[in-house]
JSON list of C-alpha atoms in Angstrom, two decimals:
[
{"chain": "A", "resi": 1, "resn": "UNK", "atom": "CA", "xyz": [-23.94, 21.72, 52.23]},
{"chain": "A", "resi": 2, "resn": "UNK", "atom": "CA", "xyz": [-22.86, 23.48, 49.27]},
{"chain": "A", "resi": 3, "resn": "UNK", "atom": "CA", "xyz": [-18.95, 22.67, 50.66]},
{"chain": "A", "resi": 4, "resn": "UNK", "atom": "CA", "xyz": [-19.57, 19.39, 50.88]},
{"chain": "A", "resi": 5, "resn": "UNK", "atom": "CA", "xyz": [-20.94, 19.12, 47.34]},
{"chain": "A", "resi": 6, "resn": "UNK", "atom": "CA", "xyz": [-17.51, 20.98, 46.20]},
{"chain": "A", "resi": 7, "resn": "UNK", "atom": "CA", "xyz": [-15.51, 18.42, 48.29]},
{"chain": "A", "resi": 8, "resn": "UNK", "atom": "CA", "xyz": [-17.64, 15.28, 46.71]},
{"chain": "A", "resi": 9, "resn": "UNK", "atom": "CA", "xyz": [-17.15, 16.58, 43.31]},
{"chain": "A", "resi": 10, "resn": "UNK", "atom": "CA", "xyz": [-13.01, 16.88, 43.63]},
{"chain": "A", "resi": 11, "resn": "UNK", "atom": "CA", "xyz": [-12.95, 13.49, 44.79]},
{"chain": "A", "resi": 12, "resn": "UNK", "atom": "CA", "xyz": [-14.59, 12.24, 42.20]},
{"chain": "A", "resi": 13, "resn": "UNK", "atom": "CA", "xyz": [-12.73, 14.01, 39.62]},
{"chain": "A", "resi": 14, "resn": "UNK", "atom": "CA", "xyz": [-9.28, 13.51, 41.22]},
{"chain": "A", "resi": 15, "resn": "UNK", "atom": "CA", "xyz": [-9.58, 9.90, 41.07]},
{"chain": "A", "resi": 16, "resn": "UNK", "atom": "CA", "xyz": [-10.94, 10.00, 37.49]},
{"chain": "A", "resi": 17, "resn": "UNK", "atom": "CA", "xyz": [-7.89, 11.73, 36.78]},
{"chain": "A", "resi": 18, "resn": "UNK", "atom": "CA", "xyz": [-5.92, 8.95, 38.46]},
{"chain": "A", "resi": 19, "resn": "UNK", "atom": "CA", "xyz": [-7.61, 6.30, 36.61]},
{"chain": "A", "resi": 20, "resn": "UNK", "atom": "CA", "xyz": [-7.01, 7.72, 33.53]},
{"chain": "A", "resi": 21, "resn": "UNK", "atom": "CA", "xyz": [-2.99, 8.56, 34.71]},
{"chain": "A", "resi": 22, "resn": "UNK", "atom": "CA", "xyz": [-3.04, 4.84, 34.96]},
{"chain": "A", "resi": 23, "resn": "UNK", "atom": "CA", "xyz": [-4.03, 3.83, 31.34]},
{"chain": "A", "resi": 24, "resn": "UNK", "atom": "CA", "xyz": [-1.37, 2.80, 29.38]},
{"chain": "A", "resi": 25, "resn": "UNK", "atom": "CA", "xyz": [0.95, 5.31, 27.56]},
{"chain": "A", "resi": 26, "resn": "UNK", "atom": "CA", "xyz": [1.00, 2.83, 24.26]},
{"chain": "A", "resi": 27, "resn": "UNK", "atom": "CA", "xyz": [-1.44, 1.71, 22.19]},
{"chain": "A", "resi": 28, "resn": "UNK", "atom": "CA", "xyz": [-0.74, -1.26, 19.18]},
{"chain": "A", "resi": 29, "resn": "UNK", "atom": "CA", "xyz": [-3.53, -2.07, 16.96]},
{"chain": "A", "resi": 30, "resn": "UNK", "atom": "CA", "xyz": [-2.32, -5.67, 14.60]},
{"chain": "A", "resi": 31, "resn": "UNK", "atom": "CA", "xyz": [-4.09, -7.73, 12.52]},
{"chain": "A", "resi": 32, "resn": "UNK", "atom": "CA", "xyz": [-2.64, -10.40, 10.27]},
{"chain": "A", "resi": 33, "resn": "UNK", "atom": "CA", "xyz": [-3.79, -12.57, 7.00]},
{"chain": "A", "resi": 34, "resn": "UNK", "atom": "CA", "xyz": [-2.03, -15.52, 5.19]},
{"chain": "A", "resi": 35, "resn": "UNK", "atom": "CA", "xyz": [-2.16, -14.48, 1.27]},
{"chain": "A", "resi": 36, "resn": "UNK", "atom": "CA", "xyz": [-1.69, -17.42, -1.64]},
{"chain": "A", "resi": 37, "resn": "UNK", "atom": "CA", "xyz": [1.11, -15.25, -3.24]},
{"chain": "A", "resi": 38, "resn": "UNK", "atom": "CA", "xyz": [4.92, -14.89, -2.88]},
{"chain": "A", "resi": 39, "resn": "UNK", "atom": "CA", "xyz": [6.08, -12.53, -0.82]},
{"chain": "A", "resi": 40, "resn": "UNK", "atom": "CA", "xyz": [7.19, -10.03, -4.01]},
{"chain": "A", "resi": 41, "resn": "UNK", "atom": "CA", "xyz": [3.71, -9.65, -5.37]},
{"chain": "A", "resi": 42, "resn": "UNK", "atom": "CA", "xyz": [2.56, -8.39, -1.83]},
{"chain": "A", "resi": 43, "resn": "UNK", "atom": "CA", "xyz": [5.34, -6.33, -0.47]},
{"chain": "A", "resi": 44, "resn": "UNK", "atom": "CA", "xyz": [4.57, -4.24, -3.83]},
{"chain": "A", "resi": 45, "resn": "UNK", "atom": "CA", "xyz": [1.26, -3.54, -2.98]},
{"chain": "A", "resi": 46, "resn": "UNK", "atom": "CA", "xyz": [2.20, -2.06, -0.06]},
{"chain": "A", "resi": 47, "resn": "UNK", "atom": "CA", "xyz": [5.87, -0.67, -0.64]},
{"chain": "A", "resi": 48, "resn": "UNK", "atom": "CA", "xyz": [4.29, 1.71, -3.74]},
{"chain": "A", "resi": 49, "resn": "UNK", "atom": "CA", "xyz": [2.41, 4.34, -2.16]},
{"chain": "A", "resi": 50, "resn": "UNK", "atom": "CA", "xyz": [0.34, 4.92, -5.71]},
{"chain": "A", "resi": 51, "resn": "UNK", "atom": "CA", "xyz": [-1.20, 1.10, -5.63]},
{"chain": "A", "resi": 52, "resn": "UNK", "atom": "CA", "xyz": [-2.85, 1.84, -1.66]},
{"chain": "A", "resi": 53, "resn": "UNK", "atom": "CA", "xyz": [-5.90, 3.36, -3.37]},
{"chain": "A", "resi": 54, "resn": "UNK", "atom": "CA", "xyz": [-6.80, -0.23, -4.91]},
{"chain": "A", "resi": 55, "resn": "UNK", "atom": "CA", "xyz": [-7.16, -2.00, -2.02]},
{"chain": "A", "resi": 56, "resn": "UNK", "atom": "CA", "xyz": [-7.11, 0.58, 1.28]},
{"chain": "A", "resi": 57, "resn": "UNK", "atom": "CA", "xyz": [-10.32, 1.20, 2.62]},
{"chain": "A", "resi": 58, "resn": "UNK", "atom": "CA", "xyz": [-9.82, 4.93, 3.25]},
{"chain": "A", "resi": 59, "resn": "UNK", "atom": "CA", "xyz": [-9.74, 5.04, -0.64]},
{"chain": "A", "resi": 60, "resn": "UNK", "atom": "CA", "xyz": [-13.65, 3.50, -0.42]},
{"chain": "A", "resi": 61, "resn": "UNK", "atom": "CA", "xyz": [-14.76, 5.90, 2.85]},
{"chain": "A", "resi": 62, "resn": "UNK", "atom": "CA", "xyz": [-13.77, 8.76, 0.80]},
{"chain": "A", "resi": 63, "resn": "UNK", "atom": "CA", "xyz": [-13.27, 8.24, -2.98]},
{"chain": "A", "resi": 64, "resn": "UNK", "atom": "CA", "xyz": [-13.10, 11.68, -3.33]},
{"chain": "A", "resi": 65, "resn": "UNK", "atom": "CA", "xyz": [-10.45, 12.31, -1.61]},
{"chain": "A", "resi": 66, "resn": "UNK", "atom": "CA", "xyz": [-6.93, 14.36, -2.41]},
{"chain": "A", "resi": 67, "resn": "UNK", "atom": "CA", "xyz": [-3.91, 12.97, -2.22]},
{"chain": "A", "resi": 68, "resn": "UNK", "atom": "CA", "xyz": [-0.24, 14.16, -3.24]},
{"chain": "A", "resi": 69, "resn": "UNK", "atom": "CA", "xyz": [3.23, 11.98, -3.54]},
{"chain": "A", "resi": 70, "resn": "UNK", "atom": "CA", "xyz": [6.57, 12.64, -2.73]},
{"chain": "A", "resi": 71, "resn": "UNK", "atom": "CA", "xyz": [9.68, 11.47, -3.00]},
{"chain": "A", "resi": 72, "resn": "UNK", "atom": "CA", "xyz": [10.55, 8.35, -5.10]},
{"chain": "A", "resi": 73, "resn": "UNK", "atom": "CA", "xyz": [7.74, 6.10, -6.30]},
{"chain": "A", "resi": 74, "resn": "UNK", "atom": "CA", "xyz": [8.62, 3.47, -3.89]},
{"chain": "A", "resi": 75, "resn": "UNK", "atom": "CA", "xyz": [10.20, 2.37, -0.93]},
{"chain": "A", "resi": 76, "resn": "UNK", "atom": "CA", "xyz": [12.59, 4.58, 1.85]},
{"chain": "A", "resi": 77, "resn": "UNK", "atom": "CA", "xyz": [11.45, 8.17, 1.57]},
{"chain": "A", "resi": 78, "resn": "UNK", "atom": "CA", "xyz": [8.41, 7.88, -0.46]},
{"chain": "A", "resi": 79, "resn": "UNK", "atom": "CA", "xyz": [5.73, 9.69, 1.07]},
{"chain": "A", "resi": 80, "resn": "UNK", "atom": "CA", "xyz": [1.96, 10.13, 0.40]},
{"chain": "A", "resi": 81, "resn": "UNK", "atom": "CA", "xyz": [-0.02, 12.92, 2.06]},
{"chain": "A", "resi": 82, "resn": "UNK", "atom": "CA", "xyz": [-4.18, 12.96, 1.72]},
{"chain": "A", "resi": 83, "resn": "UNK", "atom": "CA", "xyz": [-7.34, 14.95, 2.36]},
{"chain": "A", "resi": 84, "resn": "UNK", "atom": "CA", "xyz": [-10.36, 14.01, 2.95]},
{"chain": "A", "resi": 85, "resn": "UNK", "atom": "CA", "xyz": [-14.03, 14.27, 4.85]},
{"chain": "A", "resi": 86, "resn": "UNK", "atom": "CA", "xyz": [-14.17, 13.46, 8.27]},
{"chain": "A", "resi": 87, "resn": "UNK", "atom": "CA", "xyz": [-14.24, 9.48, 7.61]},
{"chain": "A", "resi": 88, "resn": "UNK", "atom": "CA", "xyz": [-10.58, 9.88, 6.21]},
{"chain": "A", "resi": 89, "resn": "UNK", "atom": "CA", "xyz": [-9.06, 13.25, 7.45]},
{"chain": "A", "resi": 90, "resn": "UNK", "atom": "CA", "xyz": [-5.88, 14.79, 6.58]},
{"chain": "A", "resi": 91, "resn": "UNK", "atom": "CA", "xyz": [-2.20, 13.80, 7.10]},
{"chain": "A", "resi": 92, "resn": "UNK", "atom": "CA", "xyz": [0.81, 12.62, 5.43]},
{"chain": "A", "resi": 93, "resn": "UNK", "atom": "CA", "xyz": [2.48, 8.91, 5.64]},
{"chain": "A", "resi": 94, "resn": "UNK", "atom": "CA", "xyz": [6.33, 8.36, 5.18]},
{"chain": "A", "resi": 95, "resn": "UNK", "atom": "CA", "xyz": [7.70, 5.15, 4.58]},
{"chain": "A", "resi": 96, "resn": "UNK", "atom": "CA", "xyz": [10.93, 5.40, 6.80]},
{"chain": "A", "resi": 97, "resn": "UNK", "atom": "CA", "xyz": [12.46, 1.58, 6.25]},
{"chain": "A", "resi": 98, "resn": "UNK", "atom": "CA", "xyz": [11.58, -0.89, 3.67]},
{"chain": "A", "resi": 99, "resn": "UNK", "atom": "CA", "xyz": [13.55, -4.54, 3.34]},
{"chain": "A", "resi": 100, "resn": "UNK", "atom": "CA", "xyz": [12.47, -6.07, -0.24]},
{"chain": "A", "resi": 101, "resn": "UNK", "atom": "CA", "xyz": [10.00, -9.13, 1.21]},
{"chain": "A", "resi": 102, "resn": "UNK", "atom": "CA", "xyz": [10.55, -8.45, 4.62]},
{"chain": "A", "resi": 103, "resn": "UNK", "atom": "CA", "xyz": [9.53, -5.13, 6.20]},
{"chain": "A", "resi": 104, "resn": "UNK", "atom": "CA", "xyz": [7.79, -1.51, 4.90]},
{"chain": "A", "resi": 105, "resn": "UNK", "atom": "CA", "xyz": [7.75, 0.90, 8.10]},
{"chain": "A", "resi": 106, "resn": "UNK", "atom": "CA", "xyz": [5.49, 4.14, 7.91]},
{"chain": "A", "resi": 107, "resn": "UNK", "atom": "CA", "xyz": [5.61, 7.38, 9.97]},
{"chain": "A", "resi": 108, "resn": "UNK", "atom": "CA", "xyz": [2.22, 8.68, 10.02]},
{"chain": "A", "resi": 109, "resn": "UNK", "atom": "CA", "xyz": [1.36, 12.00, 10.66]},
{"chain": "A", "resi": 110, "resn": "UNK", "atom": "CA", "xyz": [-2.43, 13.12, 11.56]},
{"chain": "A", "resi": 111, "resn": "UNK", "atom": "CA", "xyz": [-3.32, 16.56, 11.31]},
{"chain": "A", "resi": 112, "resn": "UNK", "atom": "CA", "xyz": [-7.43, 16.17, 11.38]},
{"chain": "A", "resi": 113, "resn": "UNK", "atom": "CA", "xyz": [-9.61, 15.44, 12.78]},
{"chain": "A", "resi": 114, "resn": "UNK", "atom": "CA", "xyz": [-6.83, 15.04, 15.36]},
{"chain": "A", "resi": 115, "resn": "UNK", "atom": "CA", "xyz": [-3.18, 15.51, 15.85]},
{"chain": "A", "resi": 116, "resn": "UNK", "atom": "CA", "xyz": [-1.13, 12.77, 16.47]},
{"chain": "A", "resi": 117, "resn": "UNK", "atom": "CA", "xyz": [2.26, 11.03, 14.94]},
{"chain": "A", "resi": 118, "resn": "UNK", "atom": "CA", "xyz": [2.27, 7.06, 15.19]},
{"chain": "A", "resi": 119, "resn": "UNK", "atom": "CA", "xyz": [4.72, 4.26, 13.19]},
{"chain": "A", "resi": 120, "resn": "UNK", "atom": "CA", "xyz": [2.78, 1.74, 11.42]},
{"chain": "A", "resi": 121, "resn": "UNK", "atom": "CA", "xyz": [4.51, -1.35, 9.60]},
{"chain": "A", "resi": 122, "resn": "UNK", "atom": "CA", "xyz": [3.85, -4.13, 7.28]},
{"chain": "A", "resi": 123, "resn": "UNK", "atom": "CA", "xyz": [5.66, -7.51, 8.06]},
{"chain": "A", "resi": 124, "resn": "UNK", "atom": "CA", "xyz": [5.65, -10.80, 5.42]},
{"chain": "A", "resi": 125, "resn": "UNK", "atom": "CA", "xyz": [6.65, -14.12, 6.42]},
{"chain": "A", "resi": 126, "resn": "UNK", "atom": "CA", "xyz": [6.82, -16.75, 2.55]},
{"chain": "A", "resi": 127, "resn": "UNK", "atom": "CA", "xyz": [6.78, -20.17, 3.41]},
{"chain": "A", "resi": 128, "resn": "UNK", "atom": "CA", "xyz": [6.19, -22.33, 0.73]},
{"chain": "A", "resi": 129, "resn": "UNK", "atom": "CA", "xyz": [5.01, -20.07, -1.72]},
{"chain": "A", "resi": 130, "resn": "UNK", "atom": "CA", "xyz": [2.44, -18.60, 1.14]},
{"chain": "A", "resi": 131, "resn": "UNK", "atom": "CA", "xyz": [2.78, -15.37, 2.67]},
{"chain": "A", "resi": 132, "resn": "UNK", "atom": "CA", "xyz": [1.76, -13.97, 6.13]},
{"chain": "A", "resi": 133, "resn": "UNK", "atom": "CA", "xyz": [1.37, -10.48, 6.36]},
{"chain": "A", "resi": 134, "resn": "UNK", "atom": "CA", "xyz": [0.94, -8.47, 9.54]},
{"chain": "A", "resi": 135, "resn": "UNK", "atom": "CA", "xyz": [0.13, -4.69, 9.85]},
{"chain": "A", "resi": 136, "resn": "UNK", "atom": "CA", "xyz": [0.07, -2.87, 13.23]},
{"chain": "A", "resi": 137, "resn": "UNK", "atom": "CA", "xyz": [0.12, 0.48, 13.98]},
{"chain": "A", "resi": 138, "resn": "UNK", "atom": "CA", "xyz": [1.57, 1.82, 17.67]},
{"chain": "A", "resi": 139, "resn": "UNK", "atom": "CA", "xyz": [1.32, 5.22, 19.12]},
{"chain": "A", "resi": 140, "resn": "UNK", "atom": "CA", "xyz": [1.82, 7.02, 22.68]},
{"chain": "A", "resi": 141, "resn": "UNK", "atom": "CA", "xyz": [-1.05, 8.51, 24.41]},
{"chain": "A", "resi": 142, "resn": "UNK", "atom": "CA", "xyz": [-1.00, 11.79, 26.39]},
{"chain": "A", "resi": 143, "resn": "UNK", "atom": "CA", "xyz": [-3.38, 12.17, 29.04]},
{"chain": "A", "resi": 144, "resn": "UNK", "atom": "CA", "xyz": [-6.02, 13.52, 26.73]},
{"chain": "A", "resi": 145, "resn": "UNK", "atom": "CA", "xyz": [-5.20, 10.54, 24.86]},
{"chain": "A", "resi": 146, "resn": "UNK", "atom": "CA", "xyz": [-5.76, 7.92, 27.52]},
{"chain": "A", "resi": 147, "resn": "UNK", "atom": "CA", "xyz": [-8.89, 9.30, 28.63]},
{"chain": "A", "resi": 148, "resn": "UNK", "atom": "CA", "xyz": [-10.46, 9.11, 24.82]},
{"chain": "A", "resi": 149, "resn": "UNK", "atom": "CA", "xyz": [-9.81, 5.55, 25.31]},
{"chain": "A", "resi": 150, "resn": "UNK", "atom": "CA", "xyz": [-11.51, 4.78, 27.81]},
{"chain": "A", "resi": 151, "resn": "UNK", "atom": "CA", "xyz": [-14.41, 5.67, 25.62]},
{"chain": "A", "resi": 152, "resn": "UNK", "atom": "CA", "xyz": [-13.02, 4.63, 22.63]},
{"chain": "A", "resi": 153, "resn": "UNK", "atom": "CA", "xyz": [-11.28, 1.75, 21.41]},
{"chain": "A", "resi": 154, "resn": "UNK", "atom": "CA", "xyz": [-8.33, 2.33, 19.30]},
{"chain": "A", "resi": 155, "resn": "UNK", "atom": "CA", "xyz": [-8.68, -1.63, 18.41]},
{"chain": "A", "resi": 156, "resn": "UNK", "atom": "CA", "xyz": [-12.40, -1.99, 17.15]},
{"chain": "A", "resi": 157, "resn": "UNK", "atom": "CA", "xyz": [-11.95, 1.91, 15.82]},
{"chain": "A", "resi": 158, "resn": "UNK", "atom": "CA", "xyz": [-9.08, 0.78, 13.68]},
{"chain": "A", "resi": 159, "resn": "UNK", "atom": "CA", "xyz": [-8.60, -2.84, 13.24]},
{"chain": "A", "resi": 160, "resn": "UNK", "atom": "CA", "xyz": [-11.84, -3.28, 11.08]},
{"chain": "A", "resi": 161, "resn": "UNK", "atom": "CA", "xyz": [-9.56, -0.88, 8.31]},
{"chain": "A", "resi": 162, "resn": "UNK", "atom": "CA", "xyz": [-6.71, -2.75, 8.80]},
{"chain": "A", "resi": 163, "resn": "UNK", "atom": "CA", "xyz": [-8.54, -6.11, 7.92]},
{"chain": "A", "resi": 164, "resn": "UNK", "atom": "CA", "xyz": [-10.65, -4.99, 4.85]},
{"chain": "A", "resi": 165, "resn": "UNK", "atom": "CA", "xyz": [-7.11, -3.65, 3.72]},
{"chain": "A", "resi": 166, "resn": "UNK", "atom": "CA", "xyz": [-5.67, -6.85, 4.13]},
{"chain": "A", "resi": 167, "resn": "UNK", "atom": "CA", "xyz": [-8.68, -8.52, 2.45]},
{"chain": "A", "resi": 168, "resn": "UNK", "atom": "CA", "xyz": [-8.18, -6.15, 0.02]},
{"chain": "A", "resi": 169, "resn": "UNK", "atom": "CA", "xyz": [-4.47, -6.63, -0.77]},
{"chain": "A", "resi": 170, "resn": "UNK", "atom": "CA", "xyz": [-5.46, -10.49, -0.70]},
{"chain": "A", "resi": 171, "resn": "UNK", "atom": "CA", "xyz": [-8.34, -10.15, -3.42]},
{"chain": "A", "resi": 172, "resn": "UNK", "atom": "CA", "xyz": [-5.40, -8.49, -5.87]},
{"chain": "A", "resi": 173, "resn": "UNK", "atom": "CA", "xyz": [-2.14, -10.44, -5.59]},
{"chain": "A", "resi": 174, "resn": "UNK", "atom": "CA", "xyz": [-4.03, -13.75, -5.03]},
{"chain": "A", "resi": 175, "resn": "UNK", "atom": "CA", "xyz": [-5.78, -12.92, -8.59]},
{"chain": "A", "resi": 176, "resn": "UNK", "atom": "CA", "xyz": [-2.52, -12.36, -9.88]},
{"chain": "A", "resi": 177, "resn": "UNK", "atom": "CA", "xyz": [-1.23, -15.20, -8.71]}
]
């Protein structure tokens, strides 16, 4: 009996472990907004690591949080590393490219409550004095990785931020505007 038991319990966690083999190795997380503003008024918000805290909405889960810059004030190799409670963490983001208008890419480095390196990015599209902003964030999963998402979501866990920061980015440069 007690074999059989042993037996019904590796099946079952062999083909958990298959399942979760199967899950994909990337995950992207994207949201986008259309802002009233030119495209220069909101790459700046978002190319100058100092102005994240008035709009991000790490800054508001954790006003108390540390954070330290490096590098030049804006744009390729400026570089903004934080600390926080367990609603923000700790790590360090890198921009890595930034086109004026056009592009600000981020390397972004977790160290708690987890370990993990992913690219983030900021796109604008102006048209006619209207700008379309998108911000995604893409990472590999391990195994440990894939099985965390099948409980869960690295979309709802993430993409709520990503649109109060782009509400937030919208409330300042359309004010400006």
């Amino acid at each position: 009996m007690l074999v059989k038991i042993l037996v019904g319990v590796a099946v079952v966690l062999g083909a958990l472990a298959a399942y979760v083999a199967m899950q994909p190795a990337e995950f992207v997380v994207s949201r986008s907004a259309a802002f009233a503003a030119p495209a220069p008024a909101v790459f700046a918000q978002v190319n100058e690591l100092r102005k994240w805290n008035a709009w991000s909405p790490w800054a508001k889960k954790d006003p108390n949080a540390k954070e330290t810059y490096e590098g030049p004030a804006a744009g390729t190799g400026a570089s903004m590393a934080w600390a926080g409670d367990k609603n923000v963490g700790e790590g360090r983001m890198t921009i890595v490219e930034s086109r004026p208008n056009d592009l600000v890419r981020f390397k972004l480095e977790f160290l708690k409550p987890f370990e993990a390196t992913n690219t983030a990015e900021f796109t604008f599209k102006e048209e006619a004095g209207r700008t379309a902003v998108t911000w995604s964030m893409r990472g590999q999963n391990n195994f440990i990785g894939k099985a965390m998402c099948l409980v869960f979501d690295m979309d709802k866990m993430v993409g709520g931020d990503f649109e109060a920061g782009l509400a937030g980015i919208k409330a300042l440069v359309e004010k400006k505007s």
